[in-house]
Amino acid sequence: MSGKTVTRADLAESVFRKVGLSRTESAELVETVIDEICNAIVRGESVKLSSFATFQVRDKNERIGRNPKTGEEVPISPRRVMTFKASNVLKQRVLKAHLSRKAKQKPQSPAA
Amino acid sequence: MIKSELVQIVAARNPHLYHRDVENIVNAVLDEITDALAAGNRVELRGFGAFSVKNRPSRSGRNPRTGDSVFVEEKWVPFFKTGKELRERLNPGADDEDDE
């Protein structure tokens, strides 16, 4: 089920094919896009990319955790975490693609 | 920040490009990630994080209002794990101990 891993190089290749900039410039622009998304998140902004997803920063309070190996209690310091919420468009795309692949792969036996 | 603001920021850093081109670039990036997830692939962007698809097996759930038991079909959901560098940038000074 898990096939290849897509990286920056693949994103740059897609920009190269679709937009028609040079390969070098395509790679730079992919970098800029990722950078600016990260910068906004670090500034504490939520990033809403319609029909893709929303990235949000949440503040977590201090809480008491436990070392699962020793059972020792340790304080977990307050921190900022990022949450990812996929848009309905993205969720539907992913779900439908997987369902149709599953239907093609295995015409389920009529048992059960 | 919304998508049009992202386009604006990237365009401001690349004054030689048409606004429309920058829009196409941002969309190409997001579409490529979407296509990869639809194909069941993983997208790993060092410094930012990794997108993947998680399988949720079918289960029997309950209608909270009536208590009726209902079958919930197996599903696949997009998932994102924040990268180490971004986590550290969000929490400067704090040492990250919760690593695999």
PDB file of C-alpha atoms in Angstrom:
ATOM      1  CA  MET A   1       0.000   0.000   0.000  1.00  0.00           C
ATOM      2  CA  SER A   2       2.801   2.444   0.756  1.00  0.00           C
ATOM      3  CA  GLY A   3       4.582   2.941  -2.539  1.00  0.00           C
ATOM      4  CA  LYS A   4       7.124   5.601  -3.251  1.00  0.00           C
ATOM      5  CA  THR A   5       7.990   8.639  -1.220  1.00  0.00           C
ATOM      6  CA  VAL A   6       7.422  11.982  -2.899  1.00  0.00           C
ATOM      7  CA  THR A   7       9.991  14.666  -2.120  1.00  0.00           C
ATOM      8  CA  ARG A   8      10.815  18.272  -2.990  1.00  0.00           C
ATOM      9  CA  ALA A   9      12.399  17.055  -6.237  1.00  0.00           C
ATOM     10  CA  ASP A  10       9.059  15.612  -7.385  1.00  0.00           C
ATOM     11  CA  LEU A  11       7.219  18.806  -6.480  1.00  0.00           C
ATOM     12  CA  ALA A  12       9.816  20.809  -8.430  1.00  0.00           C
ATOM     13  CA  GLU A  13       9.406  18.473 -11.404  1.00  0.00           C
ATOM     14  CA  SER A  14       5.660  19.075 -11.336  1.00  0.00           C
ATOM     15  CA  VAL A  15       6.153  22.861 -11.270  1.00  0.00           C
ATOM     16  CA  PHE A  16       8.653  22.502 -14.131  1.00  0.00           C
ATOM     17  CA  ARG A  17       6.127  20.539 -16.218  1.00  0.00           C
ATOM     18  CA  LYS A  18       3.057  22.626 -15.432  1.00  0.00           C
ATOM     19  CA  VAL A  19       4.419  26.168 -15.253  1.00  0.00           C
ATOM     20  CA  GLY A  20       7.344  26.037 -17.627  1.00  0.00           C
ATOM     21  CA  LEU A  21      10.077  27.637 -15.534  1.00  0.00           C
ATOM     22  CA  SER A  22      13.583  26.195 -15.584  1.00  0.00           C
ATOM     23  CA  ARG A  23      14.262  23.201 -13.343  1.00  0.00           C
ATOM     24  CA  THR A  24      16.494  25.307 -11.096  1.00  0.00           C
ATOM     25  CA  GLU A  25      13.926  28.019 -10.685  1.00  0.00           C
ATOM     26  CA  SER A  26      11.128  25.504 -10.155  1.00  0.00           C
ATOM     27  CA  ALA A  27      13.111  23.978  -7.288  1.00  0.00           C
ATOM     28  CA  GLU A  28      13.729  27.423  -5.768  1.00  0.00           C
ATOM     29  CA  LEU A  29      10.050  28.293  -5.922  1.00  0.00           C
ATOM     30  CA  VAL A  30       8.980  25.047  -4.287  1.00  0.00           C
ATOM     31  CA  GLU A  31      11.415  25.920  -1.504  1.00  0.00           C
ATOM     32  CA  THR A  32       9.971  29.441  -1.181  1.00  0.00           C
ATOM     33  CA  VAL A  33       6.406  28.115  -0.993  1.00  0.00           C
ATOM     34  CA  ILE A  34       7.316  25.631   1.768  1.00  0.00           C
ATOM     35  CA  ASP A  35       9.398  28.266   3.589  1.00  0.00           C
ATOM     36  CA  GLU A  36       6.609  30.816   3.637  1.00  0.00           C
ATOM     37  CA  ILE A  37       4.093  28.268   4.913  1.00  0.00           C
ATOM     38  CA  CYS A  38       6.540  27.361   7.727  1.00  0.00           C
ATOM     39  CA  ASN A  39       7.230  31.036   8.510  1.00  0.00           C
ATOM     40  CA  ALA A  40       3.530  31.797   8.887  1.00  0.00           C
ATOM     41  CA  ILE A  41       3.093  28.802  11.202  1.00  0.00           C
ATOM     42  CA  VAL A  42       6.090  29.853  13.310  1.00  0.00           C
ATOM     43  CA  ARG A  43       4.624  33.376  13.565  1.00  0.00           C
ATOM     44  CA  GLY A  44       1.605  31.650  15.102  1.00  0.00           C
ATOM     45  CA  GLU A  45      -0.694  32.246  12.158  1.00  0.00           C
ATOM     46  CA  SER A  46      -3.075  29.590  10.962  1.00  0.00           C
ATOM     47  CA  VAL A  47      -2.543  28.697   7.325  1.00  0.00           C
ATOM     48  CA  LYS A  48      -5.705  27.922   5.388  1.00  0.00           C
ATOM     49  CA  LEU A  49      -5.165  26.484   1.935  1.00  0.00           C
ATOM     50  CA  SER A  50      -8.615  26.033   0.469  1.00  0.00           C
ATOM     51  CA  SER A  51      -9.453  22.600  -0.928  1.00  0.00           C
ATOM     52  CA  PHE A  52      -6.213  21.316   0.624  1.00  0.00           C
ATOM     53  CA  ALA A  53      -5.854  21.710   4.379  1.00  0.00           C
ATOM     54  CA  THR A  54      -5.551  23.989   7.399  1.00  0.00           C
ATOM     55  CA  PHE A  55      -2.450  24.186   9.586  1.00  0.00           C
ATOM     56  CA  GLN A  56      -3.010  25.655  13.024  1.00  0.00           C
ATOM     57  CA  VAL A  57      -0.795  26.348  15.999  1.00  0.00           C
ATOM     58  CA  ARG A  58      -2.058  25.431  19.448  1.00  0.00           C
ATOM     59  CA  ASP A  59      -0.635  26.279  22.828  1.00  0.00           C
ATOM     60  CA  LYS A  60      -0.345  23.364  25.212  1.00  0.00           C
ATOM     61  CA  ASN A  61      -0.219  23.932  28.947  1.00  0.00           C
ATOM     62  CA  GLU A  62       2.225  22.220  31.207  1.00  0.00           C
ATOM     63  CA  ARG A  63       1.087  18.778  32.306  1.00  0.00           C
ATOM     64  CA  ILE A  64       2.479  15.853  34.236  1.00  0.00           C
ATOM     65  CA  GLY A  65       3.670  13.006  32.109  1.00  0.00           C
ATOM     66  CA  ARG A  66       5.163   9.684  33.058  1.00  0.00           C
ATOM     67  CA  ASN A  67       8.179   7.849  31.786  1.00  0.00           C
ATOM     68  CA  PRO A  68       6.535   4.638  30.590  1.00  0.00           C
ATOM     69  CA  LYS A  69       9.682   2.621  31.259  1.00  0.00           C
ATOM     70  CA  THR A  70      10.396   3.712  34.830  1.00  0.00           C
ATOM     71  CA  GLY A  71       6.968   5.012  35.885  1.00  0.00           C
ATOM     72  CA  GLU A  72       8.697   8.183  37.017  1.00  0.00           C
ATOM     73  CA  GLU A  73       6.603  11.366  36.854  1.00  0.00           C
ATOM     74  CA  VAL A  74       8.065  14.156  34.762  1.00  0.00           C
ATOM     75  CA  PRO A  75       6.644  17.579  34.003  1.00  0.00           C
ATOM     76  CA  ILE A  76       5.990  18.220  30.305  1.00  0.00           C
ATOM     77  CA  SER A  77       6.741  21.863  29.689  1.00  0.00           C
ATOM     78  CA  PRO A  78       4.218  24.130  27.963  1.00  0.00           C
ATOM     79  CA  ARG A  79       4.719  24.006  24.235  1.00  0.00           C
ATOM     80  CA  ARG A  80       3.338  25.008  20.886  1.00  0.00           C
ATOM     81  CA  VAL A  81       2.173  22.244  18.578  1.00  0.00           C
ATOM     82  CA  MET A  82       0.880  22.313  15.059  1.00  0.00           C
ATOM     83  CA  THR A  83      -2.342  20.653  14.043  1.00  0.00           C
ATOM     84  CA  PHE A  84      -3.202  19.554  10.532  1.00  0.00           C
ATOM     85  CA  LYS A  85      -6.781  19.388   9.349  1.00  0.00           C
ATOM     86  CA  ALA A  86      -7.370  18.048   5.865  1.00  0.00           C
ATOM     87  CA  SER A  87     -10.123  19.750   3.875  1.00  0.00           C
ATOM     88  CA  ASN A  88     -13.174  17.756   2.846  1.00  0.00           C
ATOM     89  CA  VAL A  89     -11.997  17.912  -0.766  1.00  0.00           C
ATOM     90  CA  LEU A  90      -8.682  16.278   0.136  1.00  0.00           C
ATOM     91  CA  LYS A  91     -10.318  13.693   2.403  1.00  0.00           C
ATOM     92  CA  GLN A  92     -12.805  12.701  -0.311  1.00  0.00           C
ATOM     93  CA  ARG A  93     -10.079  12.460  -2.966  1.00  0.00           C
ATOM     94  CA  VAL A  94      -7.976  10.170  -0.784  1.00  0.00           C
ATOM     95  CA  LEU A  95     -10.902   8.029   0.335  1.00  0.00           C
ATOM     96  CA  LYS A  96     -12.390   7.590  -3.147  1.00  0.00           C
ATOM     97  CA  ALA A  97      -9.037   6.740  -4.728  1.00  0.00           C
ATOM     98  CA  HIS A  98      -8.357   4.085  -2.104  1.00  0.00           C
ATOM     99  CA  LEU A  99     -11.847   2.616  -2.295  1.00  0.00           C
ATOM    100  CA  SER A 100     -11.755   2.297  -6.077  1.00  0.00           C
ATOM    101  CA  ARG A 101      -8.292   0.724  -5.911  1.00  0.00           C
ATOM    102  CA  LYS A 102      -9.512  -1.764  -3.351  1.00  0.00           C
ATOM    103  CA  ALA A 103     -12.555  -2.622  -5.467  1.00  0.00           C
ATOM    104  CA  LYS A 104     -10.315  -3.262  -8.489  1.00  0.00           C
ATOM    105  CA  GLN A 105      -7.765  -5.314  -6.567  1.00  0.00           C
ATOM    106  CA  LYS A 106     -10.097  -7.710  -4.823  1.00  0.00           C
ATOM    107  CA  PRO A 107     -13.583  -8.439  -6.017  1.00  0.00           C
ATOM    108  CA  GLN A 108     -14.535  -9.423  -2.431  1.00  0.00           C
ATOM    109  CA  SER A 109     -15.745 -12.965  -1.909  1.00  0.00           C
ATOM    110  CA  PRO A 110     -19.489 -12.939  -1.224  1.00  0.00           C
ATOM    111  CA  ALA A 111     -18.960 -14.635   2.140  1.00  0.00           C
ATOM    112  CA  ALA A 112     -19.822 -12.947   5.464  1.00  0.00           C
TER     113      ALA A 112
ATOM    114  CA  MET B   1      -2.761  33.249   6.046  1.00  0.00           C
ATOM    115  CA  ILE B   2      -4.915  32.013   3.217  1.00  0.00           C
ATOM    116  CA  LYS B   3      -3.862  30.749  -0.198  1.00  0.00           C
ATOM    117  CA  SER B   4      -4.131  34.122  -1.943  1.00  0.00           C
ATOM    118  CA  GLU B   5      -1.919  35.696   0.739  1.00  0.00           C
ATOM    119  CA  LEU B   6       0.647  32.948   0.293  1.00  0.00           C
ATOM    120  CA  VAL B   7       0.619  33.658  -3.448  1.00  0.00           C
ATOM    121  CA  GLN B   8       1.122  37.353  -2.730  1.00  0.00           C
ATOM    122  CA  ILE B   9       4.106  36.764  -0.435  1.00  0.00           C
ATOM    123  CA  VAL B  10       5.788  34.407  -2.909  1.00  0.00           C
ATOM    124  CA  ALA B  11       5.063  36.853  -5.759  1.00  0.00           C
ATOM    125  CA  ALA B  12       6.617  39.726  -3.792  1.00  0.00           C
ATOM    126  CA  ARG B  13       9.817  37.675  -3.441  1.00  0.00           C
ATOM    127  CA  ASN B  14       9.819  36.956  -7.191  1.00  0.00           C
ATOM    128  CA  PRO B  15       8.933  40.232  -8.929  1.00  0.00           C
ATOM    129  CA  HIS B  16       9.992  38.848 -12.319  1.00  0.00           C
ATOM    130  CA  LEU B  17       7.119  36.341 -12.337  1.00  0.00           C
ATOM    131  CA  TYR B  18       3.520  36.927 -13.343  1.00  0.00           C
ATOM    132  CA  HIS B  19       1.031  36.701 -10.500  1.00  0.00           C
ATOM    133  CA  ARG B  20      -0.791  34.015 -12.456  1.00  0.00           C
ATOM    134  CA  ASP B  21       2.392  31.933 -12.658  1.00  0.00           C
ATOM    135  CA  VAL B  22       2.846  32.087  -8.883  1.00  0.00           C
ATOM    136  CA  GLU B  23      -0.759  30.961  -8.467  1.00  0.00           C
ATOM    137  CA  ASN B  24      -0.033  28.010 -10.768  1.00  0.00           C
ATOM    138  CA  ILE B  25       3.124  27.181  -8.818  1.00  0.00           C
ATOM    139  CA  VAL B  26       1.328  27.074  -5.471  1.00  0.00           C
ATOM    140  CA  ASN B  27      -1.466  24.987  -6.985  1.00  0.00           C
ATOM    141  CA  ALA B  28       1.018  22.625  -8.654  1.00  0.00           C
ATOM    142  CA  VAL B  29       2.676  21.992  -5.276  1.00  0.00           C
ATOM    143  CA  LEU B  30      -0.620  21.346  -3.474  1.00  0.00           C
ATOM    144  CA  ASP B  31      -2.003  19.232  -6.347  1.00  0.00           C
ATOM    145  CA  GLU B  32       1.122  17.109  -6.453  1.00  0.00           C
ATOM    146  CA  ILE B  33       0.808  16.392  -2.713  1.00  0.00           C
ATOM    147  CA  THR B  34      -2.894  15.592  -3.150  1.00  0.00           C
ATOM    148  CA  ASP B  35      -2.219  13.249  -6.096  1.00  0.00           C
ATOM    149  CA  ALA B  36       0.524  11.474  -4.161  1.00  0.00           C
ATOM    150  CA  LEU B  37      -1.775  10.859  -1.184  1.00  0.00           C
ATOM    151  CA  ALA B  38      -4.560   9.665  -3.482  1.00  0.00           C
ATOM    152  CA  ALA B  39      -2.084   7.200  -5.008  1.00  0.00           C
ATOM    153  CA  GLY B  40      -1.261   5.948  -1.528  1.00  0.00           C
ATOM    154  CA  ASN B  41       2.202   7.500  -1.492  1.00  0.00           C
ATOM    155  CA  ARG B  42       3.961   9.395   1.268  1.00  0.00           C
ATOM    156  CA  VAL B  43       5.217  12.958   0.864  1.00  0.00           C
ATOM    157  CA  GLU B  44       8.279  13.843   2.897  1.00  0.00           C
ATOM    158  CA  LEU B  45       9.374  17.472   3.085  1.00  0.00           C
ATOM    159  CA  ARG B  46      12.388  17.840   5.382  1.00  0.00           C
ATOM    160  CA  GLY B  47      12.106  20.828   7.686  1.00  0.00           C
ATOM    161  CA  PHE B  48       8.337  20.929   7.313  1.00  0.00           C
ATOM    162  CA  GLY B  49       6.900  17.465   7.840  1.00  0.00           C
ATOM    163  CA  ALA B  50       5.542  14.337   6.216  1.00  0.00           C
ATOM    164  CA  PHE B  51       2.136  13.677   4.679  1.00  0.00           C
ATOM    165  CA  SER B  52       0.822  10.140   4.647  1.00  0.00           C
ATOM    166  CA  VAL B  53      -2.427   8.213   4.496  1.00  0.00           C
ATOM    167  CA  LYS B  54      -3.628   6.245   7.493  1.00  0.00           C
ATOM    168  CA  ASN B  55      -5.964   3.307   7.275  1.00  0.00           C
ATOM    169  CA  ARG B  56      -8.838   3.164   9.744  1.00  0.00           C
ATOM    170  CA  PRO B  57     -10.223  -0.393   9.807  1.00  0.00           C
ATOM    171  CA  SER B  58     -13.953  -0.961   9.737  1.00  0.00           C
ATOM    172  CA  ARG B  59     -15.561  -1.097  13.145  1.00  0.00           C
ATOM    173  CA  SER B  60     -18.978  -1.242  14.664  1.00  0.00           C
ATOM    174  CA  GLY B  61     -19.971   2.148  15.993  1.00  0.00           C
ATOM    175  CA  ARG B  62     -23.066   3.379  17.711  1.00  0.00           C
ATOM    176  CA  ASN B  63     -25.620   5.995  16.918  1.00  0.00           C
ATOM    177  CA  PRO B  64     -25.177   8.210  19.977  1.00  0.00           C
ATOM    178  CA  ARG B  65     -28.822   9.277  19.925  1.00  0.00           C
ATOM    179  CA  THR B  66     -30.523   5.897  19.644  1.00  0.00           C
ATOM    180  CA  GLY B  67     -27.768   3.580  20.816  1.00  0.00           C
ATOM    181  CA  ASP B  68     -28.220   1.474  17.690  1.00  0.00           C
ATOM    182  CA  SER B  69     -25.118  -0.342  16.606  1.00  0.00           C
ATOM    183  CA  VAL B  70     -24.022   0.589  13.090  1.00  0.00           C
ATOM    184  CA  PHE B  71     -21.291  -0.764  10.854  1.00  0.00           C
ATOM    185  CA  VAL B  72     -18.632   1.839  10.029  1.00  0.00           C
ATOM    186  CA  GLU B  73     -16.846   1.132   6.741  1.00  0.00           C
ATOM    187  CA  GLU B  74     -13.046   1.003   6.553  1.00  0.00           C
ATOM    188  CA  LYS B  75     -11.528   4.353   5.554  1.00  0.00           C
ATOM    189  CA  TRP B  76      -8.331   6.137   4.605  1.00  0.00           C
ATOM    190  CA  VAL B  77      -7.514   9.556   6.002  1.00  0.00           C
ATOM    191  CA  PRO B  78      -4.757  12.081   5.221  1.00  0.00           C
ATOM    192  CA  PHE B  79      -2.275  12.481   8.057  1.00  0.00           C
ATOM    193  CA  PHE B  80       0.552  14.937   8.705  1.00  0.00           C
ATOM    194  CA  LYS B  81       3.466  14.621  11.081  1.00  0.00           C
ATOM    195  CA  THR B  82       5.280  17.862  11.862  1.00  0.00           C
ATOM    196  CA  GLY B  83       8.979  17.724  11.077  1.00  0.00           C
ATOM    197  CA  LYS B  84      11.691  18.034  13.703  1.00  0.00           C
ATOM    198  CA  GLU B  85      12.971  21.384  12.478  1.00  0.00           C
ATOM    199  CA  LEU B  86       9.527  22.991  12.462  1.00  0.00           C
ATOM    200  CA  ARG B  87       8.787  21.585  15.932  1.00  0.00           C
ATOM    201  CA  GLU B  88      12.012  23.123  17.197  1.00  0.00           C
ATOM    202  CA  ARG B  89      11.232  26.450  15.562  1.00  0.00           C
ATOM    203  CA  LEU B  90       7.838  26.433  17.298  1.00  0.00           C
ATOM    204  CA  ASN B  91       9.521  25.798  20.652  1.00  0.00           C
ATOM    205  CA  PRO B  92      12.866  27.579  20.628  1.00  0.00           C
ATOM    206  CA  GLY B  93      15.070  26.665  23.568  1.00  0.00           C
ATOM    207  CA  ALA B  94      13.036  23.643  24.588  1.00  0.00           C
ATOM    208  CA  ASP B  95      14.861  20.383  24.025  1.00  0.00           C
ATOM    209  CA  ASP B  96      12.873  17.892  22.084  1.00  0.00           C
ATOM    210  CA  GLU B  97      12.902  14.602  23.917  1.00  0.00           C
ATOM    211  CA  ASP B  98       9.918  12.938  22.338  1.00  0.00           C
ATOM    212  CA  ASP B  99      11.643  11.620  19.250  1.00  0.00           C
ATOM    213  CA  GLU B 100      11.483   8.216  17.708  1.00  0.00           C
TER     214      GLU B 100
END
